[in-house]
Amino acid sequence: MARSLPRWMHEKHGAYYLVRRNKWHRLAGNLHDALVEYARLTSGGAQGALGELVSKALDDMKLTVASSTFKNYTTCSRRVLEAFAEFNPQQIRPHHVARFLDDNKSTPSMANLLRSFLKGVFQRAVRWGVVDSNPVRDIDQFKTGKRDRYITSDEYKRIRDNATPTLACLMDLAYITGQRMGDCRHIRYADISEAGVYVKQQKTGARVLIAMTPDLEEVISRAKMLHQSVKGLTLFHKRDGVPIPYGTLYHQWRKACDLAKVENANFHDIRAAAATDAKAQGLDSMTLLGHTTESSHKRYLRSKETKVAMPNRARKS
């Protein structure tokens, strides 16, 4: 864990500490607040100047990006502060950024996330007068292969058969509605009516009212039965009424896939299957998923059939 934190910062017993000269100074119980306090205590040096900028940028990002994106950016901040520990913001040049991203190119999606975070930090730095230009602006993203995984009905059934009751309900809700895991697990009782289920997507802010159908009504009823004695604000919650953490569901999904012997399956692939199957049935899959452009929607459509190519006729003399 220490390798992924800034210099002199350590995690111990669920809290973060600044350790210098063998003295442990408690920063905070969560990473974001710890980074803010870390920047304050180490200000004056190169790391402090960058830490202060990163903390201020994170505060601003928290107001403008989806919660899932913000969590990813918080993770990115640790890598950035570790990699640029000897730099202040004004010293960071495009070739420094390129080298940093090249060091992470083994996982292109992570490298692109780091680039996005750094670009956002320096966009704010330019606006705040900290630097004159954005060193990330001319650094291209890495190309990532298009995911074409389609979870078949048989694979879906096998995973579902090995899932916890909560995960099975969440899978069904995600498939029926075509929504992301995060949006499904945050559906509130107040969002459910006779007309359907209202969803405001966390990632894009798109608003969708999914019409109530017998299948949708049935899965909602099953979800309500999971913890009858305790009622939280959200449809899916723990025994104490608190929403179920993403990490818990992620581990349940991985375990169910392992038991079902289904490889290379992500929960998000259910959304692609929902889009593909809805379109095949003649439904408005684009509206169901909350997409506003054909290009973004097409990324979710999977071809379930192998195209048959007719060969040429033989050349005859």
PDB file of C-alpha atoms in Angstrom:
ATOM      1  CA  MET A   1       0.000   0.000   0.000  1.00  0.00           C
ATOM      2  CA  ALA A   2       2.797   2.412   0.912  1.00  0.00           C
ATOM      3  CA  ARG A   3       4.185   2.326  -2.634  1.00  0.00           C
ATOM      4  CA  SER A   4       0.955   3.795  -4.010  1.00  0.00           C
ATOM      5  CA  LEU A   5       0.891   6.700  -1.537  1.00  0.00           C
ATOM      6  CA  PRO A   6       2.868   9.952  -1.642  1.00  0.00           C
ATOM      7  CA  ARG A   7       6.256  10.110   0.032  1.00  0.00           C
ATOM      8  CA  TRP A   8       6.061   9.960   3.845  1.00  0.00           C
ATOM      9  CA  MET A   9       2.360   8.983   3.815  1.00  0.00           C
ATOM     10  CA  HIS A  10       1.407   5.612   5.305  1.00  0.00           C
ATOM     11  CA  GLU A  11      -1.856   3.808   5.958  1.00  0.00           C
ATOM     12  CA  LYS A  12      -2.359   1.990   9.255  1.00  0.00           C
ATOM     13  CA  HIS A  13      -5.472   0.654  10.982  1.00  0.00           C
ATOM     14  CA  GLY A  14      -7.856   2.444   8.601  1.00  0.00           C
ATOM     15  CA  ALA A  15      -6.213   5.878   8.844  1.00  0.00           C
ATOM     16  CA  TYR A  16      -3.534   7.813   6.984  1.00  0.00           C
ATOM     17  CA  TYR A  17      -0.399   9.222   8.618  1.00  0.00           C
ATOM     18  CA  LEU A  18       2.480  11.513   7.739  1.00  0.00           C
ATOM     19  CA  VAL A  19       5.679   9.864   8.982  1.00  0.00           C
ATOM     20  CA  ARG A  20       8.876  11.869   9.268  1.00  0.00           C
ATOM     21  CA  ARG A  21      11.792  11.326  11.669  1.00  0.00           C
ATOM     22  CA  ASN A  22       9.924   8.270  13.016  1.00  0.00           C
ATOM     23  CA  LYS A  23       7.044  10.466  14.186  1.00  0.00           C
ATOM     24  CA  TRP A  24       3.547   9.497  13.084  1.00  0.00           C
ATOM     25  CA  HIS A  25       1.132  12.377  12.521  1.00  0.00           C
ATOM     26  CA  ARG A  26      -2.479  11.344  11.841  1.00  0.00           C
ATOM     27  CA  LEU A  27      -3.861  12.995   8.689  1.00  0.00           C
ATOM     28  CA  ALA A  28      -7.405  11.649   8.296  1.00  0.00           C
ATOM     29  CA  GLY A  29      -9.513   8.532   8.132  1.00  0.00           C
ATOM     30  CA  ASN A  30     -10.129   8.792   4.371  1.00  0.00           C
ATOM     31  CA  LEU A  31      -7.737   9.330   1.485  1.00  0.00           C
ATOM     32  CA  HIS A  32      -9.194  12.561   0.123  1.00  0.00           C
ATOM     33  CA  ASP A  33      -9.037  14.441   3.426  1.00  0.00           C
ATOM     34  CA  ALA A  34      -5.624  12.909   4.106  1.00  0.00           C
ATOM     35  CA  LEU A  35      -4.285  14.314   0.837  1.00  0.00           C
ATOM     36  CA  VAL A  36      -5.619  17.764   1.680  1.00  0.00           C
ATOM     37  CA  GLU A  37      -3.971  17.698   5.117  1.00  0.00           C
ATOM     38  CA  TYR A  38      -0.809  16.216   3.630  1.00  0.00           C
ATOM     39  CA  ALA A  39      -0.575  19.112   1.171  1.00  0.00           C
ATOM     40  CA  ARG A  40      -1.025  21.620   3.989  1.00  0.00           C
ATOM     41  CA  LEU A  41       1.652  20.077   6.184  1.00  0.00           C
ATOM     42  CA  THR A  42       4.205  19.613   3.409  1.00  0.00           C
ATOM     43  CA  SER A  43       3.598  22.931   1.638  1.00  0.00           C
ATOM     44  CA  GLY A  44       6.671  24.924   0.795  1.00  0.00           C
ATOM     45  CA  GLY A  45       8.518  22.236  -1.153  1.00  0.00           C
ATOM     46  CA  ALA A  46       7.910  20.846  -4.613  1.00  0.00           C
ATOM     47  CA  GLN A  47       5.735  17.986  -3.311  1.00  0.00           C
ATOM     48  CA  GLY A  48       3.733  20.387  -1.194  1.00  0.00           C
ATOM     49  CA  ALA A  49       3.026  22.722  -4.107  1.00  0.00           C
ATOM     50  CA  LEU A  50       1.862  19.848  -6.303  1.00  0.00           C
ATOM     51  CA  GLY A  51      -0.039  18.234  -3.435  1.00  0.00           C
ATOM     52  CA  GLU A  52      -1.851  21.484  -2.773  1.00  0.00           C
ATOM     53  CA  LEU A  53      -2.801  21.786  -6.456  1.00  0.00           C
ATOM     54  CA  VAL A  54      -3.992  18.161  -6.645  1.00  0.00           C
ATOM     55  CA  SER A  55      -6.067  18.531  -3.474  1.00  0.00           C
ATOM     56  CA  LYS A  56      -7.651  21.766  -4.696  1.00  0.00           C
ATOM     57  CA  ALA A  57      -8.375  20.175  -8.084  1.00  0.00           C
ATOM     58  CA  LEU A  58      -9.967  17.143  -6.409  1.00  0.00           C
ATOM     59  CA  ASP A  59     -12.229  19.437  -4.389  1.00  0.00           C
ATOM     60  CA  ASP A  60     -13.344  21.105  -7.616  1.00  0.00           C
ATOM     61  CA  MET A  61     -13.752  17.814  -9.482  1.00  0.00           C
ATOM     62  CA  LYS A  62     -15.959  16.437  -6.723  1.00  0.00           C
ATOM     63  CA  LEU A  63     -18.560  19.044  -7.681  1.00  0.00           C
ATOM     64  CA  THR A  64     -18.503  18.307 -11.406  1.00  0.00           C
ATOM     65  CA  VAL A  65     -17.820  14.607 -12.059  1.00  0.00           C
ATOM     66  CA  ALA A  66     -19.755  11.425 -11.297  1.00  0.00           C
ATOM     67  CA  SER A  67     -19.042   9.816  -7.922  1.00  0.00           C
ATOM     68  CA  SER A  68     -17.525   6.742  -9.592  1.00  0.00           C
ATOM     69  CA  THR A  69     -15.217   8.947 -11.653  1.00  0.00           C
ATOM     70  CA  PHE A  70     -14.212  10.891  -8.552  1.00  0.00           C
ATOM     71  CA  LYS A  71     -13.246   7.668  -6.777  1.00  0.00           C
ATOM     72  CA  ASN A  72     -11.079   6.732  -9.761  1.00  0.00           C
ATOM     73  CA  TYR A  73      -9.490  10.177  -9.756  1.00  0.00           C
ATOM     74  CA  THR A  74      -8.690   9.848  -6.051  1.00  0.00           C
ATOM     75  CA  THR A  75      -6.800   6.660  -6.887  1.00  0.00           C
ATOM     76  CA  CYS A  76      -5.044   8.465  -9.737  1.00  0.00           C
ATOM     77  CA  SER A  77      -3.965  11.257  -7.394  1.00  0.00           C
ATOM     78  CA  ARG A  78      -1.860   8.822  -5.366  1.00  0.00           C
ATOM     79  CA  ARG A  79       0.063   7.677  -8.443  1.00  0.00           C
ATOM     80  CA  VAL A  80       0.565  11.235  -9.653  1.00  0.00           C
ATOM     81  CA  LEU A  81       1.897  12.459  -6.313  1.00  0.00           C
ATOM     82  CA  GLU A  82       4.235   9.479  -6.091  1.00  0.00           C
ATOM     83  CA  ALA A  83       5.533   9.824  -9.663  1.00  0.00           C
ATOM     84  CA  PHE A  84       6.054  13.595  -9.495  1.00  0.00           C
ATOM     85  CA  ALA A  85       7.275  13.791  -5.900  1.00  0.00           C
ATOM     86  CA  GLU A  86      10.304  15.894  -6.902  1.00  0.00           C
ATOM     87  CA  PHE A  87       8.372  18.318  -9.135  1.00  0.00           C
ATOM     88  CA  ASN A  88       6.388  21.451  -8.562  1.00  0.00           C
ATOM     89  CA  PRO A  89       3.566  22.150 -11.070  1.00  0.00           C
ATOM     90  CA  GLN A  90       5.621  24.634 -13.096  1.00  0.00           C
ATOM     91  CA  GLN A  91       8.389  22.078 -13.677  1.00  0.00           C
ATOM     92  CA  ILE A  92       6.178  19.407 -15.252  1.00  0.00           C
ATOM     93  CA  ARG A  93       6.645  19.332 -19.046  1.00  0.00           C
ATOM     94  CA  PRO A  94       4.905  17.299 -21.777  1.00  0.00           C
ATOM     95  CA  HIS A  95       7.791  14.808 -21.993  1.00  0.00           C
ATOM     96  CA  HIS A  96       7.507  14.178 -18.238  1.00  0.00           C
ATOM     97  CA  VAL A  97       3.808  13.400 -18.663  1.00  0.00           C
ATOM     98  CA  ALA A  98       4.511  11.181 -21.677  1.00  0.00           C
ATOM     99  CA  ARG A  99       7.121   9.202 -19.744  1.00  0.00           C
ATOM    100  CA  PHE A 100       4.747   8.786 -16.796  1.00  0.00           C
ATOM    101  CA  LEU A 101       1.960   7.517 -19.040  1.00  0.00           C
ATOM    102  CA  ASP A 102       4.350   5.201 -20.902  1.00  0.00           C
ATOM    103  CA  ASP A 103       5.220   3.638 -17.551  1.00  0.00           C
ATOM    104  CA  ASN A 104       1.529   2.725 -17.217  1.00  0.00           C
ATOM    105  CA  LYS A 105       0.794   1.737 -20.824  1.00  0.00           C
ATOM    106  CA  SER A 106       0.639  -1.981 -19.985  1.00  0.00           C
ATOM    107  CA  THR A 107      -2.943  -1.180 -18.953  1.00  0.00           C
ATOM    108  CA  PRO A 108      -4.067   1.381 -21.571  1.00  0.00           C
ATOM    109  CA  SER A 109      -7.387   2.120 -19.877  1.00  0.00           C
ATOM    110  CA  MET A 110      -5.601   3.020 -16.624  1.00  0.00           C
ATOM    111  CA  ALA A 111      -3.055   5.134 -18.497  1.00  0.00           C
ATOM    112  CA  ASN A 112      -5.896   7.004 -20.190  1.00  0.00           C
ATOM    113  CA  LEU A 113      -7.605   7.535 -16.840  1.00  0.00           C
ATOM    114  CA  LEU A 114      -4.379   8.975 -15.423  1.00  0.00           C
ATOM    115  CA  ARG A 115      -4.097  11.224 -18.471  1.00  0.00           C
ATOM    116  CA  SER A 116      -7.678  12.414 -18.025  1.00  0.00           C
ATOM    117  CA  PHE A 117      -7.045  13.190 -14.364  1.00  0.00           C
ATOM    118  CA  LEU A 118      -3.780  15.034 -15.029  1.00  0.00           C
ATOM    119  CA  LYS A 119      -5.349  16.986 -17.866  1.00  0.00           C
ATOM    120  CA  GLY A 120      -8.168  18.058 -15.561  1.00  0.00           C
ATOM    121  CA  VAL A 121      -5.713  19.083 -12.842  1.00  0.00           C
ATOM    122  CA  PHE A 122      -3.693  21.267 -15.202  1.00  0.00           C
ATOM    123  CA  GLN A 123      -6.772  22.750 -16.871  1.00  0.00           C
ATOM    124  CA  ARG A 124      -7.654  24.082 -13.451  1.00  0.00           C
ATOM    125  CA  ALA A 125      -4.044  25.092 -12.808  1.00  0.00           C
ATOM    126  CA  VAL A 126      -4.107  27.245 -15.958  1.00  0.00           C
ATOM    127  CA  ARG A 127      -7.407  28.806 -14.900  1.00  0.00           C
ATOM    128  CA  TRP A 128      -6.084  29.527 -11.411  1.00  0.00           C
ATOM    129  CA  GLY A 129      -2.854  31.050 -12.709  1.00  0.00           C
ATOM    130  CA  VAL A 130      -0.602  28.345 -11.269  1.00  0.00           C
ATOM    131  CA  VAL A 131       0.877  27.431 -14.683  1.00  0.00           C
ATOM    132  CA  ASP A 132       0.821  29.077 -18.107  1.00  0.00           C
ATOM    133  CA  SER A 133      -0.015  26.021 -20.206  1.00  0.00           C
ATOM    134  CA  ASN A 134      -1.325  22.480 -19.873  1.00  0.00           C
ATOM    135  CA  PRO A 135       1.498  19.915 -20.346  1.00  0.00           C
ATOM    136  CA  VAL A 136      -1.036  17.147 -21.006  1.00  0.00           C
ATOM    137  CA  ARG A 137      -2.839  18.876 -23.877  1.00  0.00           C
ATOM    138  CA  ASP A 138      -0.687  17.499 -26.723  1.00  0.00           C
ATOM    139  CA  ILE A 139      -0.197  14.009 -25.280  1.00  0.00           C
ATOM    140  CA  ASP A 140      -2.442  11.515 -27.083  1.00  0.00           C
ATOM    141  CA  GLN A 141      -4.485   8.803 -25.435  1.00  0.00           C
ATOM    142  CA  PHE A 142      -3.568   5.157 -25.829  1.00  0.00           C
ATOM    143  CA  LYS A 143      -5.708   3.100 -28.143  1.00  0.00           C
ATOM    144  CA  THR A 144      -7.871   0.544 -26.382  1.00  0.00           C
ATOM    145  CA  GLY A 145      -9.458  -2.417 -28.077  1.00  0.00           C
ATOM    146  CA  LYS A 146     -13.215  -2.336 -28.490  1.00  0.00           C
ATOM    147  CA  ARG A 147     -14.898  -4.793 -26.132  1.00  0.00           C
ATOM    148  CA  ASP A 148     -17.207  -7.149 -28.007  1.00  0.00           C
ATOM    149  CA  ARG A 149     -18.099  -9.563 -25.199  1.00  0.00           C
ATOM    150  CA  TYR A 150     -21.688 -10.799 -25.353  1.00  0.00           C
ATOM    151  CA  ILE A 151     -22.929 -12.767 -22.345  1.00  0.00           C
ATOM    152  CA  THR A 152     -25.121 -15.543 -23.706  1.00  0.00           C
ATOM    153  CA  SER A 153     -28.350 -16.654 -22.062  1.00  0.00           C
ATOM    154  CA  ASP A 154     -26.642 -19.852 -20.898  1.00  0.00           C
ATOM    155  CA  GLU A 155     -23.715 -17.950 -19.358  1.00  0.00           C
ATOM    156  CA  TYR A 156     -26.099 -15.503 -17.709  1.00  0.00           C
ATOM    157  CA  LYS A 157     -28.104 -18.373 -16.192  1.00  0.00           C
ATOM    158  CA  ARG A 158     -24.971 -20.121 -14.897  1.00  0.00           C
ATOM    159  CA  ILE A 159     -23.669 -16.951 -13.254  1.00  0.00           C
ATOM    160  CA  ARG A 160     -27.091 -16.183 -11.815  1.00  0.00           C
ATOM    161  CA  ASP A 161     -27.438 -19.712 -10.418  1.00  0.00           C
ATOM    162  CA  ASN A 162     -24.206 -19.177  -8.462  1.00  0.00           C
ATOM    163  CA  ALA A 163     -25.006 -15.626  -7.371  1.00  0.00           C
ATOM    164  CA  THR A 164     -26.215 -14.397  -4.008  1.00  0.00           C
ATOM    165  CA  PRO A 165     -29.930 -13.458  -3.903  1.00  0.00           C
ATOM    166  CA  THR A 166     -28.941  -9.784  -3.930  1.00  0.00           C
ATOM    167  CA  LEU A 167     -26.640 -10.141  -6.929  1.00  0.00           C
ATOM    168  CA  ALA A 168     -29.236 -12.220  -8.803  1.00  0.00           C
ATOM    169  CA  CYS A 169     -31.808  -9.444  -8.318  1.00  0.00           C
ATOM    170  CA  LEU A 170     -29.316  -6.807  -9.384  1.00  0.00           C
ATOM    171  CA  MET A 171     -28.416  -8.783 -12.507  1.00  0.00           C
ATOM    172  CA  ASP A 172     -32.072  -9.097 -13.491  1.00  0.00           C
ATOM    173  CA  LEU A 173     -32.738  -5.420 -12.855  1.00  0.00           C
ATOM    174  CA  ALA A 174     -29.663  -4.402 -14.866  1.00  0.00           C
ATOM    175  CA  TYR A 175     -30.684  -6.603 -17.801  1.00  0.00           C
ATOM    176  CA  ILE A 176     -34.354  -5.591 -17.831  1.00  0.00           C
ATOM    177  CA  THR A 177     -33.615  -1.868 -17.545  1.00  0.00           C
ATOM    178  CA  GLY A 178     -30.311  -1.719 -19.419  1.00  0.00           C
ATOM    179  CA  GLN A 179     -28.790   0.431 -16.670  1.00  0.00           C
ATOM    180  CA  ARG A 180     -25.322   0.405 -15.123  1.00  0.00           C
ATOM    181  CA  MET A 181     -24.629  -1.357 -11.832  1.00  0.00           C
ATOM    182  CA  GLY A 182     -24.105   1.967 -10.049  1.00  0.00           C
ATOM    183  CA  ASP A 183     -27.414   3.360 -11.258  1.00  0.00           C
ATOM    184  CA  CYS A 184     -29.281   0.170 -10.339  1.00  0.00           C
ATOM    185  CA  ARG A 185     -27.867  -0.047  -6.829  1.00  0.00           C
ATOM    186  CA  HIS A 186     -28.752   3.603  -6.180  1.00  0.00           C
ATOM    187  CA  ILE A 187     -32.418   3.321  -7.214  1.00  0.00           C
ATOM    188  CA  ARG A 188     -34.478   4.714  -4.347  1.00  0.00           C
ATOM    189  CA  TYR A 189     -37.963   3.694  -3.297  1.00  0.00           C
ATOM    190  CA  ALA A 190     -38.988   7.240  -4.224  1.00  0.00           C
ATOM    191  CA  ASP A 191     -37.890   6.521  -7.822  1.00  0.00           C
ATOM    192  CA  ILE A 192     -40.384   3.662  -8.184  1.00  0.00           C
ATOM    193  CA  SER A 193     -43.999   4.308  -9.163  1.00  0.00           C
ATOM    194  CA  GLU A 194     -46.833   2.657 -11.052  1.00  0.00           C
ATOM    195  CA  ALA A 195     -45.547   4.386 -14.173  1.00  0.00           C
ATOM    196  CA  GLY A 196     -42.115   2.816 -13.874  1.00  0.00           C
ATOM    197  CA  VAL A 197     -38.632   3.397 -12.503  1.00  0.00           C
ATOM    198  CA  TYR A 198     -37.031   6.810 -12.792  1.00  0.00           C
ATOM    199  CA  VAL A 199     -33.266   6.796 -13.266  1.00  0.00           C
ATOM    200  CA  LYS A 200     -30.882   9.735 -13.375  1.00  0.00           C
ATOM    201  CA  GLN A 201     -27.662   8.250 -14.655  1.00  0.00           C
ATOM    202  CA  GLN A 202     -24.650   9.094 -12.523  1.00  0.00           C
ATOM    203  CA  LYS A 203     -22.180   9.078 -15.400  1.00  0.00           C
ATOM    204  CA  THR A 204     -23.979  11.305 -17.904  1.00  0.00           C
ATOM    205  CA  GLY A 205     -26.844  12.873 -15.971  1.00  0.00           C
ATOM    206  CA  ALA A 206     -29.299  11.432 -18.527  1.00  0.00           C
ATOM    207  CA  ARG A 207     -32.844  10.981 -17.217  1.00  0.00           C
ATOM    208  CA  VAL A 208     -34.798   7.866 -18.131  1.00  0.00           C
ATOM    209  CA  LEU A 209     -38.246   6.673 -17.058  1.00  0.00           C
ATOM    210  CA  ILE A 210     -38.372   2.928 -17.607  1.00  0.00           C
ATOM    211  CA  ALA A 211     -41.947   1.783 -18.032  1.00  0.00           C
ATOM    212  CA  MET A 212     -43.270  -0.700 -15.484  1.00  0.00           C
ATOM    213  CA  THR A 213     -43.722  -4.210 -16.876  1.00  0.00           C
ATOM    214  CA  PRO A 214     -44.582  -7.519 -15.172  1.00  0.00           C
ATOM    215  CA  ASP A 215     -40.917  -8.604 -15.313  1.00  0.00           C
ATOM    216  CA  LEU A 216     -39.705  -5.319 -13.839  1.00  0.00           C
ATOM    217  CA  GLU A 217     -42.377  -5.394 -11.143  1.00  0.00           C
ATOM    218  CA  GLU A 218     -41.403  -8.957 -10.221  1.00  0.00           C
ATOM    219  CA  VAL A 219     -37.693  -8.221  -9.767  1.00  0.00           C
ATOM    220  CA  ILE A 220     -38.487  -5.119  -7.699  1.00  0.00           C
ATOM    221  CA  SER A 221     -40.725  -7.229  -5.454  1.00  0.00           C
ATOM    222  CA  ARG A 222     -37.919  -9.761  -4.998  1.00  0.00           C
ATOM    223  CA  ALA A 223     -35.479  -6.993  -4.112  1.00  0.00           C
ATOM    224  CA  LYS A 224     -37.892  -5.636  -1.498  1.00  0.00           C
ATOM    225  CA  MET A 225     -38.072  -9.089   0.099  1.00  0.00           C
ATOM    226  CA  LEU A 226     -34.298  -9.315   0.656  1.00  0.00           C
ATOM    227  CA  HIS A 227     -34.344  -7.388   3.951  1.00  0.00           C
ATOM    228  CA  GLN A 228     -37.985  -7.039   4.934  1.00  0.00           C
ATOM    229  CA  SER A 229     -37.234  -6.093   8.529  1.00  0.00           C
ATOM    230  CA  VAL A 230     -35.131  -3.076   7.549  1.00  0.00           C
ATOM    231  CA  LYS A 231     -36.035  -0.496   4.951  1.00  0.00           C
ATOM    232  CA  GLY A 232     -33.382   1.835   3.628  1.00  0.00           C
ATOM    233  CA  LEU A 233     -33.759   4.711   1.206  1.00  0.00           C
ATOM    234  CA  THR A 234     -32.499   2.571  -1.670  1.00  0.00           C
ATOM    235  CA  LEU A 235     -33.963  -0.616  -3.099  1.00  0.00           C
ATOM    236  CA  PHE A 236     -30.692  -2.481  -2.551  1.00  0.00           C
ATOM    237  CA  HIS A 237     -29.211  -2.053   0.908  1.00  0.00           C
ATOM    238  CA  LYS A 238     -27.483  -3.918   3.712  1.00  0.00           C
ATOM    239  CA  ARG A 239     -29.131  -5.157   6.892  1.00  0.00           C
ATOM    240  CA  ASP A 240     -28.520  -1.782   8.511  1.00  0.00           C
ATOM    241  CA  GLY A 241     -30.254   0.073   5.664  1.00  0.00           C
ATOM    242  CA  VAL A 242     -27.030   1.455   4.168  1.00  0.00           C
ATOM    243  CA  PRO A 243     -26.581   1.086   0.368  1.00  0.00           C
ATOM    244  CA  ILE A 244     -24.486  -1.927  -0.633  1.00  0.00           C
ATOM    245  CA  PRO A 245     -20.890  -0.907  -1.481  1.00  0.00           C
ATOM    246  CA  TYR A 246     -19.684  -1.467  -5.021  1.00  0.00           C
ATOM    247  CA  GLY A 247     -16.757  -3.553  -3.763  1.00  0.00           C
ATOM    248  CA  THR A 248     -19.086  -6.057  -2.102  1.00  0.00           C
ATOM    249  CA  LEU A 249     -21.059  -6.584  -5.310  1.00  0.00           C
ATOM    250  CA  TYR A 250     -17.894  -6.755  -7.402  1.00  0.00           C
ATOM    251  CA  HIS A 251     -16.511  -9.597  -5.278  1.00  0.00           C
ATOM    252  CA  GLN A 252     -19.882 -11.395  -5.369  1.00  0.00           C
ATOM    253  CA  TRP A 253     -19.851 -11.117  -9.176  1.00  0.00           C
ATOM    254  CA  ARG A 254     -16.301 -12.451  -9.495  1.00  0.00           C
ATOM    255  CA  LYS A 255     -17.085 -15.394  -7.185  1.00  0.00           C
ATOM    256  CA  ALA A 256     -20.264 -16.244  -9.121  1.00  0.00           C
ATOM    257  CA  CYS A 257     -18.360 -16.148 -12.431  1.00  0.00           C
ATOM    258  CA  ASP A 258     -15.622 -18.391 -11.034  1.00  0.00           C
ATOM    259  CA  LEU A 259     -18.143 -20.916  -9.716  1.00  0.00           C
ATOM    260  CA  ALA A 260     -20.024 -20.820 -13.023  1.00  0.00           C
ATOM    261  CA  LYS A 261     -16.748 -21.212 -14.939  1.00  0.00           C
ATOM    262  CA  VAL A 262     -17.579 -18.208 -17.112  1.00  0.00           C
ATOM    263  CA  GLU A 263     -14.468 -16.320 -18.140  1.00  0.00           C
ATOM    264  CA  ASN A 264     -13.894 -12.724 -19.245  1.00  0.00           C
ATOM    265  CA  ALA A 265     -17.287 -11.528 -18.025  1.00  0.00           C
ATOM    266  CA  ASN A 266     -17.819  -8.091 -16.498  1.00  0.00           C
ATOM    267  CA  PHE A 267     -21.042  -6.979 -14.859  1.00  0.00           C
ATOM    268  CA  HIS A 268     -21.097  -4.102 -17.339  1.00  0.00           C
ATOM    269  CA  ASP A 269     -21.417  -6.676 -20.149  1.00  0.00           C
ATOM    270  CA  ILE A 270     -25.016  -7.172 -19.008  1.00  0.00           C
ATOM    271  CA  ARG A 271     -25.740  -3.644 -20.256  1.00  0.00           C
ATOM    272  CA  ALA A 272     -24.357  -4.554 -23.679  1.00  0.00           C
ATOM    273  CA  ALA A 273     -26.463  -7.729 -23.742  1.00  0.00           C
ATOM    274  CA  ALA A 274     -29.542  -5.705 -22.784  1.00  0.00           C
ATOM    275  CA  ALA A 275     -28.927  -3.250 -25.619  1.00  0.00           C
ATOM    276  CA  THR A 276     -28.258  -5.981 -28.167  1.00  0.00           C
ATOM    277  CA  ASP A 277     -31.300  -8.058 -27.209  1.00  0.00           C
ATOM    278  CA  ALA A 278     -33.608  -5.040 -27.031  1.00  0.00           C
ATOM    279  CA  LYS A 279     -32.608  -3.926 -30.515  1.00  0.00           C
ATOM    280  CA  ALA A 280     -33.078  -7.465 -31.849  1.00  0.00           C
ATOM    281  CA  GLN A 281     -36.648  -7.393 -30.476  1.00  0.00           C
ATOM    282  CA  GLY A 282     -37.369  -4.101 -32.211  1.00  0.00           C
ATOM    283  CA  LEU A 283     -37.322  -2.072 -28.971  1.00  0.00           C
ATOM    284  CA  ASP A 284     -35.821   1.405 -28.661  1.00  0.00           C
ATOM    285  CA  SER A 285     -32.521   0.272 -27.170  1.00  0.00           C
ATOM    286  CA  MET A 286     -30.976   3.735 -27.494  1.00  0.00           C
ATOM    287  CA  THR A 287     -33.617   5.368 -25.296  1.00  0.00           C
ATOM    288  CA  LEU A 288     -33.536   2.439 -22.863  1.00  0.00           C
ATOM    289  CA  LEU A 289     -29.824   2.913 -22.221  1.00  0.00           C
ATOM    290  CA  GLY A 290     -30.142   6.701 -22.063  1.00  0.00           C
ATOM    291  CA  HIS A 291     -27.832   7.371 -24.998  1.00  0.00           C
ATOM    292  CA  THR A 292     -28.142  10.587 -26.991  1.00  0.00           C
ATOM    293  CA  THR A 293     -25.875   9.727 -29.930  1.00  0.00           C
ATOM    294  CA  GLU A 294     -25.702   6.763 -32.300  1.00  0.00           C
ATOM    295  CA  SER A 295     -21.922   6.542 -31.916  1.00  0.00           C
ATOM    296  CA  SER A 296     -22.055   6.053 -28.151  1.00  0.00           C
ATOM    297  CA  HIS A 297     -24.895   3.556 -28.487  1.00  0.00           C
ATOM    298  CA  LYS A 298     -23.213   1.460 -31.167  1.00  0.00           C
ATOM    299  CA  ARG A 299     -20.353   0.698 -28.791  1.00  0.00           C
ATOM    300  CA  TYR A 300     -22.793  -1.394 -26.757  1.00  0.00           C
ATOM    301  CA  LEU A 301     -24.287  -3.388 -29.607  1.00  0.00           C
ATOM    302  CA  ARG A 302     -22.857  -6.851 -30.151  1.00  0.00           C
ATOM    303  CA  SER A 303     -23.171  -9.034 -33.216  1.00  0.00           C
ATOM    304  CA  LYS A 304     -24.491 -12.436 -32.161  1.00  0.00           C
ATOM    305  CA  GLU A 305     -24.305 -13.940 -35.620  1.00  0.00           C
ATOM    306  CA  THR A 306     -21.358 -14.719 -37.870  1.00  0.00           C
ATOM    307  CA  LYS A 307     -21.805 -12.958 -41.181  1.00  0.00           C
ATOM    308  CA  VAL A 308     -21.952 -15.284 -44.179  1.00  0.00           C
ATOM    309  CA  ALA A 309     -19.795 -14.102 -47.056  1.00  0.00           C
ATOM    310  CA  MET A 310     -20.576 -15.419 -50.522  1.00  0.00           C
ATOM    311  CA  PRO A 311     -17.435 -16.467 -52.417  1.00  0.00           C
ATOM    312  CA  ASN A 312     -16.521 -15.440 -55.951  1.00  0.00           C
ATOM    313  CA  ARG A 313     -17.386 -17.669 -58.827  1.00  0.00           C
ATOM    314  CA  ALA A 314     -14.465 -19.525 -60.310  1.00  0.00           C
ATOM    315  CA  ARG A 315     -12.589 -17.855 -63.145  1.00  0.00           C
ATOM    316  CA  LYS A 316     -12.894 -19.863 -66.318  1.00  0.00           C
ATOM    317  CA  SER A 317     -10.632 -19.575 -69.302  1.00  0.00           C
TER     318      SER A 317
END
